[in-house]
Amino acid sequence: MNETQRFALSKVPEVTLGFWILKILATTLGETGGDAVTMSMKLGYAVGSMIFFGIFLIAVAAQVRASKFNPYLYWITIVATTTVGTTMADFADRSLGIGYFGGSSLLLIALIASLAVWRWTEGTVSVDTVSTPRVEAFYWVTILFSQTLGTALGDWMADTNGLGFGGGAIVFGAALLLVAALYYFTNVSRVALFWAAFILTRPLGATVGDLLDKPHAQGGLALNRYYASAVLVAAMLALIAVLPQRAGAHPKGRRPAEPATPSDFRLQPAASHRARSEQRESDDPLIRP
């Protein structure tokens, strides 16, 4: 299967700036939506986790059964992982009494194990390969662990270290900027940087969500969780409709400036060099329109 055919079969979106904006909105929605069910509705973390885990299973099943990439289905599944990640992390940290350190440690081990099994089975953890049911299963299990870990990390940073929700958001935002700098100015593995950024967007969303809906006494803005969640849903739907959403390439292990090869000049020399330059620009997953 060549690269073009694999992208045609892929059911995950291209990584663009719009992808990261939607991911942060989805993680923030996961926090406000999870809190709305467990706290505002007073159903508790255990019941909330069962509800959202059921939604997660249904969404993943639909995603796996889909014959092609559907942006709305994909982002529904992402939101399902963020909401169940919120309630599961809260259940482990608070109801089971494991604490932030214990919960984060267990989730980190689970995430590393998921990536290791995926790598051992498929030979890579690049999401470029998400085009078969087995790889999709690895993908969504890994995302579930990363979202749950991100929630625990966000709560740990905000509650334990005295930074508050705003301070925690600044710390994780700065960490994301560092990942972006590594992407543009170093040769660090693009696959590793993708997963680092993917994980870090979750605690950023968690702290922003807590900042929006937690009481003033806890350092939040005390916004209504239902209204905040509705606004986030509307914003996501608008962006999905407006921003380009297509299946395609994710970050690769390519160095920032690959040397030209003889195959780059098979067409007319001037046209071929220009076409290659334009192709490289369009292949950059963080600047693609």
PDB file of C-alpha atoms in Angstrom:
ATOM      1  CA  MET A   1       0.000   0.000   0.000  1.00  0.00           C
ATOM      2  CA  ASN A   2       1.525   3.321  -1.048  1.00  0.00           C
ATOM      3  CA  GLU A   3       1.368   6.579   0.918  1.00  0.00           C
ATOM      4  CA  THR A   4      -1.553   8.032  -1.048  1.00  0.00           C
ATOM      5  CA  GLN A   5      -3.627   4.866  -0.627  1.00  0.00           C
ATOM      6  CA  ARG A   6      -2.901   4.740   3.121  1.00  0.00           C
ATOM      7  CA  PHE A   7      -4.045   8.341   3.610  1.00  0.00           C
ATOM      8  CA  ALA A   8      -7.224   7.566   1.644  1.00  0.00           C
ATOM      9  CA  LEU A   9      -7.978   4.741   4.090  1.00  0.00           C
ATOM     10  CA  SER A  10      -6.960   6.700   7.189  1.00  0.00           C
ATOM     11  CA  LYS A  11      -9.750   7.665   9.557  1.00  0.00           C
ATOM     12  CA  VAL A  12      -7.807  10.260  11.534  1.00  0.00           C
ATOM     13  CA  PRO A  13      -7.463  13.910  10.464  1.00  0.00           C
ATOM     14  CA  GLU A  14      -4.411  15.749   9.253  1.00  0.00           C
ATOM     15  CA  VAL A  15      -2.470  17.485  11.998  1.00  0.00           C
ATOM     16  CA  THR A  16      -2.910  21.180  11.343  1.00  0.00           C
ATOM     17  CA  LEU A  17      -3.231  24.216  13.579  1.00  0.00           C
ATOM     18  CA  GLY A  18      -6.989  23.645  13.432  1.00  0.00           C
ATOM     19  CA  PHE A  19      -6.485  20.112  14.771  1.00  0.00           C
ATOM     20  CA  TRP A  20      -4.745  21.435  17.886  1.00  0.00           C
ATOM     21  CA  ILE A  21      -7.359  24.150  18.445  1.00  0.00           C
ATOM     22  CA  LEU A  22     -10.126  21.559  18.266  1.00  0.00           C
ATOM     23  CA  LYS A  23      -8.170  19.211  20.537  1.00  0.00           C
ATOM     24  CA  ILE A  24      -7.837  21.872  23.243  1.00  0.00           C
ATOM     25  CA  LEU A  25     -11.545  22.732  22.968  1.00  0.00           C
ATOM     26  CA  ALA A  26     -12.400  19.025  23.209  1.00  0.00           C
ATOM     27  CA  THR A  27     -10.292  18.557  26.331  1.00  0.00           C
ATOM     28  CA  THR A  28     -11.840  21.634  27.946  1.00  0.00           C
ATOM     29  CA  LEU A  29     -15.297  20.311  27.078  1.00  0.00           C
ATOM     30  CA  GLY A  30     -14.340  16.976  28.612  1.00  0.00           C
ATOM     31  CA  GLU A  31     -13.646  18.722  31.908  1.00  0.00           C
ATOM     32  CA  THR A  32     -16.807  20.873  32.003  1.00  0.00           C
ATOM     33  CA  GLY A  33     -18.990  18.052  30.658  1.00  0.00           C
ATOM     34  CA  GLY A  34     -17.596  15.493  33.085  1.00  0.00           C
ATOM     35  CA  ASP A  35     -18.044  17.887  36.013  1.00  0.00           C
ATOM     36  CA  ALA A  36     -21.599  18.661  34.879  1.00  0.00           C
ATOM     37  CA  VAL A  37     -22.587  15.004  35.146  1.00  0.00           C
ATOM     38  CA  THR A  38     -20.655  14.053  38.273  1.00  0.00           C
ATOM     39  CA  MET A  39     -21.021  17.294  40.257  1.00  0.00           C
ATOM     40  CA  SER A  40     -23.904  19.391  38.951  1.00  0.00           C
ATOM     41  CA  MET A  41     -26.142  16.343  38.449  1.00  0.00           C
ATOM     42  CA  LYS A  42     -24.644  14.831  41.617  1.00  0.00           C
ATOM     43  CA  LEU A  43     -24.291  11.381  40.066  1.00  0.00           C
ATOM     44  CA  GLY A  44     -20.807  10.868  41.458  1.00  0.00           C
ATOM     45  CA  TYR A  45     -17.551   9.800  39.818  1.00  0.00           C
ATOM     46  CA  ALA A  46     -18.347   6.066  39.650  1.00  0.00           C
ATOM     47  CA  VAL A  47     -21.722   6.472  37.914  1.00  0.00           C
ATOM     48  CA  GLY A  48     -20.354   9.225  35.685  1.00  0.00           C
ATOM     49  CA  SER A  49     -17.450   6.989  34.661  1.00  0.00           C
ATOM     50  CA  MET A  50     -19.814   4.140  33.749  1.00  0.00           C
ATOM     51  CA  ILE A  51     -22.006   6.458  31.671  1.00  0.00           C
ATOM     52  CA  PHE A  52     -19.133   8.018  29.769  1.00  0.00           C
ATOM     53  CA  PHE A  53     -17.309   4.716  29.336  1.00  0.00           C
ATOM     54  CA  GLY A  54     -20.425   3.322  27.684  1.00  0.00           C
ATOM     55  CA  ILE A  55     -20.553   6.345  25.364  1.00  0.00           C
ATOM     56  CA  PHE A  56     -16.850   5.872  24.634  1.00  0.00           C
ATOM     57  CA  LEU A  57     -17.340   2.219  23.635  1.00  0.00           C
ATOM     58  CA  ILE A  58     -20.244   3.104  21.341  1.00  0.00           C
ATOM     59  CA  ALA A  59     -18.292   5.950  19.727  1.00  0.00           C
ATOM     60  CA  VAL A  60     -15.186   3.813  19.178  1.00  0.00           C
ATOM     61  CA  ALA A  61     -17.267   0.996  17.694  1.00  0.00           C
ATOM     62  CA  ALA A  62     -18.871   3.443  15.268  1.00  0.00           C
ATOM     63  CA  GLN A  63     -15.481   4.938  14.410  1.00  0.00           C
ATOM     64  CA  VAL A  64     -13.967   1.501  13.706  1.00  0.00           C
ATOM     65  CA  ARG A  65     -16.951   0.422  11.603  1.00  0.00           C
ATOM     66  CA  ALA A  66     -16.929   3.613   9.533  1.00  0.00           C
ATOM     67  CA  SER A  67     -15.643   3.087   6.003  1.00  0.00           C
ATOM     68  CA  LYS A  68     -13.904   6.465   5.781  1.00  0.00           C
ATOM     69  CA  PHE A  69     -12.906   9.489   7.810  1.00  0.00           C
ATOM     70  CA  ASN A  70     -15.862  11.408   9.258  1.00  0.00           C
ATOM     71  CA  PRO A  71     -14.783  14.564  11.135  1.00  0.00           C
ATOM     72  CA  TYR A  72     -17.886  14.742  13.320  1.00  0.00           C
ATOM     73  CA  LEU A  73     -17.612  11.086  14.350  1.00  0.00           C
ATOM     74  CA  TYR A  74     -13.895  11.445  15.017  1.00  0.00           C
ATOM     75  CA  TRP A  75     -14.312  14.479  17.290  1.00  0.00           C
ATOM     76  CA  ILE A  76     -17.296  12.920  19.081  1.00  0.00           C
ATOM     77  CA  THR A  77     -15.015   9.995  19.917  1.00  0.00           C
ATOM     78  CA  ILE A  78     -12.253  12.353  21.102  1.00  0.00           C
ATOM     79  CA  VAL A  79     -14.727  14.183  23.363  1.00  0.00           C
ATOM     80  CA  ALA A  80     -15.886  10.803  24.692  1.00  0.00           C
ATOM     81  CA  THR A  81     -12.297  10.008  25.699  1.00  0.00           C
ATOM     82  CA  THR A  82     -11.911  13.373  27.434  1.00  0.00           C
ATOM     83  CA  THR A  83     -15.136  13.075  29.444  1.00  0.00           C
ATOM     84  CA  VAL A  84     -14.520   9.498  30.556  1.00  0.00           C
ATOM     85  CA  GLY A  85     -10.893  10.456  31.240  1.00  0.00           C
ATOM     86  CA  THR A  86     -12.094  13.254  33.533  1.00  0.00           C
ATOM     87  CA  THR A  87     -14.446  11.077  35.565  1.00  0.00           C
ATOM     88  CA  MET A  88     -12.104   8.075  35.739  1.00  0.00           C
ATOM     89  CA  ALA A  89      -9.189  10.197  36.928  1.00  0.00           C
ATOM     90  CA  ASP A  90     -11.358  11.905  39.536  1.00  0.00           C
ATOM     91  CA  PHE A  91     -12.695   8.531  40.688  1.00  0.00           C
ATOM     92  CA  ALA A  92      -9.176   7.105  41.090  1.00  0.00           C
ATOM     93  CA  ASP A  93      -7.688  10.202  42.724  1.00  0.00           C
ATOM     94  CA  ARG A  94     -10.551  11.070  45.051  1.00  0.00           C
ATOM     95  CA  SER A  95     -13.037   8.223  45.515  1.00  0.00           C
ATOM     96  CA  LEU A  96     -10.426   5.446  45.703  1.00  0.00           C
ATOM     97  CA  GLY A  97      -8.049   7.662  47.659  1.00  0.00           C
ATOM     98  CA  ILE A  98      -5.044   6.868  45.444  1.00  0.00           C
ATOM     99  CA  GLY A  99      -4.145  10.538  45.278  1.00  0.00           C
ATOM    100  CA  TYR A 100      -2.750  12.549  42.408  1.00  0.00           C
ATOM    101  CA  PHE A 101       0.729  11.018  42.518  1.00  0.00           C
ATOM    102  CA  GLY A 102      -0.547   7.454  42.710  1.00  0.00           C
ATOM    103  CA  GLY A 103      -3.171   7.966  40.029  1.00  0.00           C
ATOM    104  CA  SER A 104      -0.767   9.741  37.681  1.00  0.00           C
ATOM    105  CA  SER A 105       1.882   7.052  38.165  1.00  0.00           C
ATOM    106  CA  LEU A 106      -0.520   4.194  37.394  1.00  0.00           C
ATOM    107  CA  LEU A 107      -1.866   5.982  34.327  1.00  0.00           C
ATOM    108  CA  LEU A 108       1.635   6.772  33.066  1.00  0.00           C
ATOM    109  CA  ILE A 109       2.547   3.081  33.356  1.00  0.00           C
ATOM    110  CA  ALA A 110      -0.644   2.128  31.492  1.00  0.00           C
ATOM    111  CA  LEU A 111       0.087   4.668  28.737  1.00  0.00           C
ATOM    112  CA  ILE A 112       3.680   3.486  28.296  1.00  0.00           C
ATOM    113  CA  ALA A 113       2.503  -0.140  28.235  1.00  0.00           C
ATOM    114  CA  SER A 114      -0.107   0.677  25.592  1.00  0.00           C
ATOM    115  CA  LEU A 115       2.463   2.406  23.382  1.00  0.00           C
ATOM    116  CA  ALA A 116       4.975  -0.420  23.931  1.00  0.00           C
ATOM    117  CA  VAL A 117       2.501  -3.153  22.927  1.00  0.00           C
ATOM    118  CA  TRP A 118       1.416  -1.092  19.914  1.00  0.00           C
ATOM    119  CA  ARG A 119       5.063  -0.606  18.884  1.00  0.00           C
ATOM    120  CA  TRP A 120       5.897  -4.270  19.429  1.00  0.00           C
ATOM    121  CA  THR A 121       2.864  -5.455  17.455  1.00  0.00           C
ATOM    122  CA  GLU A 122       2.903  -3.000  14.554  1.00  0.00           C
ATOM    123  CA  GLY A 123       6.533  -1.862  14.454  1.00  0.00           C
ATOM    124  CA  THR A 124       5.543   1.802  14.890  1.00  0.00           C
ATOM    125  CA  VAL A 125       3.271   4.049  16.929  1.00  0.00           C
ATOM    126  CA  SER A 126       2.934   6.599  14.155  1.00  0.00           C
ATOM    127  CA  VAL A 127      -0.697   7.533  13.661  1.00  0.00           C
ATOM    128  CA  ASP A 128      -0.069   7.568   9.913  1.00  0.00           C
ATOM    129  CA  THR A 129      -0.773   3.832  10.153  1.00  0.00           C
ATOM    130  CA  VAL A 130      -4.280   4.128  11.653  1.00  0.00           C
ATOM    131  CA  SER A 131      -6.109   2.442   8.780  1.00  0.00           C
ATOM    132  CA  THR A 132      -7.002  -1.023  10.131  1.00  0.00           C
ATOM    133  CA  PRO A 133      -9.287  -2.075  13.021  1.00  0.00           C
ATOM    134  CA  ARG A 134      -6.385  -3.456  15.058  1.00  0.00           C
ATOM    135  CA  VAL A 135      -4.351  -0.265  14.799  1.00  0.00           C
ATOM    136  CA  GLU A 136      -7.474   1.777  15.530  1.00  0.00           C
ATOM    137  CA  ALA A 137      -7.950  -0.219  18.736  1.00  0.00           C
ATOM    138  CA  PHE A 138      -4.378   0.611  19.819  1.00  0.00           C
ATOM    139  CA  TYR A 139      -4.927   4.241  18.864  1.00  0.00           C
ATOM    140  CA  TRP A 140      -8.084   4.729  20.912  1.00  0.00           C
ATOM    141  CA  VAL A 141      -6.857   2.798  23.959  1.00  0.00           C
ATOM    142  CA  THR A 142      -3.694   4.903  23.966  1.00  0.00           C
ATOM    143  CA  ILE A 143      -5.724   8.097  23.626  1.00  0.00           C
ATOM    144  CA  LEU A 144      -7.995   7.035  26.494  1.00  0.00           C
ATOM    145  CA  PHE A 145      -4.992   6.508  28.786  1.00  0.00           C
ATOM    146  CA  SER A 146      -3.417   9.789  27.664  1.00  0.00           C
ATOM    147  CA  GLN A 147      -6.617  11.747  28.318  1.00  0.00           C
ATOM    148  CA  THR A 148      -7.060  10.202  31.759  1.00  0.00           C
ATOM    149  CA  LEU A 149      -3.402  10.829  32.628  1.00  0.00           C
ATOM    150  CA  GLY A 150      -3.734  14.429  31.454  1.00  0.00           C
ATOM    151  CA  THR A 151      -6.676  15.011  33.774  1.00  0.00           C
ATOM    152  CA  ALA A 152      -4.748  13.668  36.761  1.00  0.00           C
ATOM    153  CA  LEU A 153      -1.700  15.777  35.875  1.00  0.00           C
ATOM    154  CA  GLY A 154      -3.784  18.920  35.488  1.00  0.00           C
ATOM    155  CA  ASP A 155      -5.460  18.446  38.870  1.00  0.00           C
ATOM    156  CA  TRP A 156      -2.146  17.585  40.516  1.00  0.00           C
ATOM    157  CA  MET A 157      -0.450  20.690  39.151  1.00  0.00           C
ATOM    158  CA  ALA A 158      -3.303  23.042  40.049  1.00  0.00           C
ATOM    159  CA  ASP A 159      -4.236  21.650  43.475  1.00  0.00           C
ATOM    160  CA  THR A 160      -0.986  20.362  44.948  1.00  0.00           C
ATOM    161  CA  ASN A 161       1.615  22.857  43.789  1.00  0.00           C
ATOM    162  CA  GLY A 162      -0.354  25.967  44.694  1.00  0.00           C
ATOM    163  CA  LEU A 163      -0.432  27.266  41.125  1.00  0.00           C
ATOM    164  CA  GLY A 164      -4.191  27.353  40.834  1.00  0.00           C
ATOM    165  CA  PHE A 165      -6.073  26.688  37.613  1.00  0.00           C
ATOM    166  CA  GLY A 166      -4.750  29.747  35.802  1.00  0.00           C
ATOM    167  CA  GLY A 167      -1.160  29.032  36.792  1.00  0.00           C
ATOM    168  CA  GLY A 168      -1.506  25.405  35.770  1.00  0.00           C
ATOM    169  CA  ALA A 169      -2.841  26.442  32.362  1.00  0.00           C
ATOM    170  CA  ILE A 170       0.176  28.718  31.876  1.00  0.00           C
ATOM    171  CA  VAL A 171       2.603  25.913  32.771  1.00  0.00           C
ATOM    172  CA  PHE A 172       1.071  23.435  30.323  1.00  0.00           C
ATOM    173  CA  GLY A 173       0.701  26.104  27.649  1.00  0.00           C
ATOM    174  CA  ALA A 174       4.423  26.868  28.009  1.00  0.00           C
ATOM    175  CA  ALA A 175       5.206  23.150  27.747  1.00  0.00           C
ATOM    176  CA  LEU A 176       3.266  22.999  24.466  1.00  0.00           C
ATOM    177  CA  LEU A 177       5.239  25.965  23.137  1.00  0.00           C
ATOM    178  CA  LEU A 178       8.431  24.090  24.008  1.00  0.00           C
ATOM    179  CA  VAL A 179       7.218  21.066  22.036  1.00  0.00           C
ATOM    180  CA  ALA A 180       6.452  23.357  19.073  1.00  0.00           C
ATOM    181  CA  ALA A 181       9.967  24.819  19.289  1.00  0.00           C
ATOM    182  CA  LEU A 182      11.463  21.329  19.313  1.00  0.00           C
ATOM    183  CA  TYR A 183       9.403  20.501  16.239  1.00  0.00           C
ATOM    184  CA  TYR A 184      10.587  23.490  14.243  1.00  0.00           C
ATOM    185  CA  PHE A 185      14.200  23.762  15.380  1.00  0.00           C
ATOM    186  CA  THR A 186      15.409  20.231  16.191  1.00  0.00           C
ATOM    187  CA  ASN A 187      15.459  16.741  14.730  1.00  0.00           C
ATOM    188  CA  VAL A 188      13.572  15.140  17.639  1.00  0.00           C
ATOM    189  CA  SER A 189      11.258  12.345  16.480  1.00  0.00           C
ATOM    190  CA  ARG A 190       8.043  13.804  15.057  1.00  0.00           C
ATOM    191  CA  VAL A 191       6.104  10.812  16.372  1.00  0.00           C
ATOM    192  CA  ALA A 192       7.386  11.430  19.917  1.00  0.00           C
ATOM    193  CA  LEU A 193       6.595  15.139  19.655  1.00  0.00           C
ATOM    194  CA  PHE A 194       3.078  14.415  18.411  1.00  0.00           C
ATOM    195  CA  TRP A 195       2.297  12.212  21.401  1.00  0.00           C
ATOM    196  CA  ALA A 196       3.923  14.698  23.793  1.00  0.00           C
ATOM    197  CA  ALA A 197       1.738  17.494  22.422  1.00  0.00           C
ATOM    198  CA  PHE A 198      -1.333  15.266  22.416  1.00  0.00           C
ATOM    199  CA  ILE A 199      -0.838  14.392  26.092  1.00  0.00           C
ATOM    200  CA  LEU A 200      -0.070  17.978  27.147  1.00  0.00           C
ATOM    201  CA  THR A 201      -3.234  19.398  25.578  1.00  0.00           C
ATOM    202  CA  ARG A 202      -5.276  17.351  28.047  1.00  0.00           C
ATOM    203  CA  PRO A 203      -4.007  18.923  31.300  1.00  0.00           C
ATOM    204  CA  LEU A 204      -4.167  22.316  29.573  1.00  0.00           C
ATOM    205  CA  GLY A 205      -7.846  21.703  28.800  1.00  0.00           C
ATOM    206  CA  ALA A 206      -8.420  20.299  32.283  1.00  0.00           C
ATOM    207  CA  THR A 207      -7.026  23.393  34.004  1.00  0.00           C
ATOM    208  CA  VAL A 208      -8.884  25.764  31.664  1.00  0.00           C
ATOM    209  CA  GLY A 209     -12.117  23.821  32.220  1.00  0.00           C
ATOM    210  CA  ASP A 210     -11.652  23.944  35.989  1.00  0.00           C
ATOM    211  CA  LEU A 211     -10.880  27.649  35.765  1.00  0.00           C
ATOM    212  CA  LEU A 212     -14.213  28.170  33.998  1.00  0.00           C
ATOM    213  CA  ASP A 213     -16.527  26.110  36.198  1.00  0.00           C
ATOM    214  CA  LYS A 214     -15.015  25.770  39.670  1.00  0.00           C
ATOM    215  CA  PRO A 215     -16.344  27.994  42.514  1.00  0.00           C
ATOM    216  CA  HIS A 216     -14.704  31.303  43.334  1.00  0.00           C
ATOM    217  CA  ALA A 217     -13.509  29.858  46.644  1.00  0.00           C
ATOM    218  CA  GLN A 218     -11.440  27.313  44.704  1.00  0.00           C
ATOM    219  CA  GLY A 219     -10.020  29.889  42.309  1.00  0.00           C
ATOM    220  CA  GLY A 220     -12.482  29.346  39.456  1.00  0.00           C
ATOM    221  CA  LEU A 221     -14.858  31.667  37.621  1.00  0.00           C
ATOM    222  CA  ALA A 222     -17.948  29.703  38.747  1.00  0.00           C
ATOM    223  CA  LEU A 223     -19.519  29.660  35.273  1.00  0.00           C
ATOM    224  CA  ASN A 224     -22.520  27.425  34.775  1.00  0.00           C
ATOM    225  CA  ARG A 225     -21.195  24.034  33.628  1.00  0.00           C
ATOM    226  CA  TYR A 226     -24.101  23.409  31.272  1.00  0.00           C
ATOM    227  CA  TYR A 227     -23.736  26.786  29.550  1.00  0.00           C
ATOM    228  CA  ALA A 228     -19.951  26.508  29.351  1.00  0.00           C
ATOM    229  CA  SER A 229     -20.238  23.036  27.819  1.00  0.00           C
ATOM    230  CA  ALA A 230     -22.856  24.216  25.328  1.00  0.00           C
ATOM    231  CA  VAL A 231     -20.639  27.103  24.206  1.00  0.00           C
ATOM    232  CA  LEU A 232     -17.692  24.729  23.751  1.00  0.00           C
ATOM    233  CA  VAL A 233     -19.832  22.306  21.715  1.00  0.00           C
ATOM    234  CA  ALA A 234     -21.033  25.166  19.498  1.00  0.00           C
ATOM    235  CA  ALA A 235     -17.465  26.391  19.001  1.00  0.00           C
ATOM    236  CA  MET A 236     -16.279  22.907  18.032  1.00  0.00           C
ATOM    237  CA  LEU A 237     -19.125  22.390  15.558  1.00  0.00           C
ATOM    238  CA  ALA A 238     -18.439  25.766  13.959  1.00  0.00           C
ATOM    239  CA  LEU A 239     -14.721  25.054  13.611  1.00  0.00           C
ATOM    240  CA  ILE A 240     -15.297  21.569  12.189  1.00  0.00           C
ATOM    241  CA  ALA A 241     -17.586  23.113   9.578  1.00  0.00           C
ATOM    242  CA  VAL A 242     -15.237  25.993   8.741  1.00  0.00           C
ATOM    243  CA  LEU A 243     -11.748  24.500   9.020  1.00  0.00           C
ATOM    244  CA  PRO A 244     -10.489  21.924   6.512  1.00  0.00           C
ATOM    245  CA  GLN A 245     -11.129  18.451   7.920  1.00  0.00           C
ATOM    246  CA  ARG A 246      -9.682  15.637   5.851  1.00  0.00           C
ATOM    247  CA  ALA A 247      -7.924  12.379   6.452  1.00  0.00           C
ATOM    248  CA  GLY A 248      -4.229  12.611   5.914  1.00  0.00           C
ATOM    249  CA  ALA A 249      -0.690  12.779   7.122  1.00  0.00           C
ATOM    250  CA  HIS A 250       0.503  13.143  10.678  1.00  0.00           C
ATOM    251  CA  PRO A 251       3.999  14.233  11.732  1.00  0.00           C
ATOM    252  CA  LYS A 252       6.733  11.980  10.399  1.00  0.00           C
ATOM    253  CA  GLY A 253      10.280  11.330  11.501  1.00  0.00           C
ATOM    254  CA  ARG A 254      11.595  13.554   8.706  1.00  0.00           C
ATOM    255  CA  ARG A 255      14.361  16.037   9.398  1.00  0.00           C
ATOM    256  CA  PRO A 256      13.421  19.680   8.928  1.00  0.00           C
ATOM    257  CA  ALA A 257      15.600  20.102   5.817  1.00  0.00           C
ATOM    258  CA  GLU A 258      15.916  16.932   3.767  1.00  0.00           C
ATOM    259  CA  PRO A 259      18.422  17.085   0.912  1.00  0.00           C
ATOM    260  CA  ALA A 260      17.053  16.776  -2.584  1.00  0.00           C
ATOM    261  CA  THR A 261      17.349  13.402  -4.288  1.00  0.00           C
ATOM    262  CA  PRO A 262      17.663  12.581  -7.989  1.00  0.00           C
ATOM    263  CA  SER A 263      14.003  11.583  -8.065  1.00  0.00           C
ATOM    264  CA  ASP A 264      13.090  15.184  -7.216  1.00  0.00           C
ATOM    265  CA  PHE A 265      14.149  16.247 -10.694  1.00  0.00           C
ATOM    266  CA  ARG A 266      12.322  13.833 -12.939  1.00  0.00           C
ATOM    267  CA  LEU A 267      10.138  16.565 -14.455  1.00  0.00           C
ATOM    268  CA  GLN A 268      11.321  19.738 -16.127  1.00  0.00           C
ATOM    269  CA  PRO A 269      14.097  21.095 -13.860  1.00  0.00           C
ATOM    270  CA  ALA A 270      12.569  24.465 -12.895  1.00  0.00           C
ATOM    271  CA  ALA A 271       9.025  23.191 -12.530  1.00  0.00           C
ATOM    272  CA  SER A 272      10.190  20.107 -10.666  1.00  0.00           C
ATOM    273  CA  HIS A 273      12.185  22.054  -8.074  1.00  0.00           C
ATOM    274  CA  ARG A 274       9.298  24.471  -7.480  1.00  0.00           C
ATOM    275  CA  ALA A 275       6.807  21.598  -7.190  1.00  0.00           C
ATOM    276  CA  ARG A 276       9.044  19.840  -4.654  1.00  0.00           C
ATOM    277  CA  SER A 277       9.336  23.023  -2.586  1.00  0.00           C
ATOM    278  CA  GLU A 278       5.582  23.546  -2.558  1.00  0.00           C
ATOM    279  CA  GLN A 279       5.024  19.891  -1.648  1.00  0.00           C
ATOM    280  CA  ARG A 280       7.345  20.170   1.364  1.00  0.00           C
ATOM    281  CA  GLU A 281       5.465  23.230   2.598  1.00  0.00           C
ATOM    282  CA  SER A 282       2.122  21.479   2.184  1.00  0.00           C
ATOM    283  CA  ASP A 283       3.487  18.431   4.062  1.00  0.00           C
ATOM    284  CA  ASP A 284       4.228  20.463   7.206  1.00  0.00           C
ATOM    285  CA  PRO A 285       1.446  19.278   9.575  1.00  0.00           C
ATOM    286  CA  LEU A 286       1.507  22.432  11.688  1.00  0.00           C
ATOM    287  CA  ILE A 287       1.150  24.959   8.858  1.00  0.00           C
ATOM    288  CA  ARG A 288      -1.032  23.080   6.392  1.00  0.00           C
ATOM    289  CA  PRO A 289      -4.222  25.127   5.711  1.00  0.00           C
TER     290      PRO A 289
END
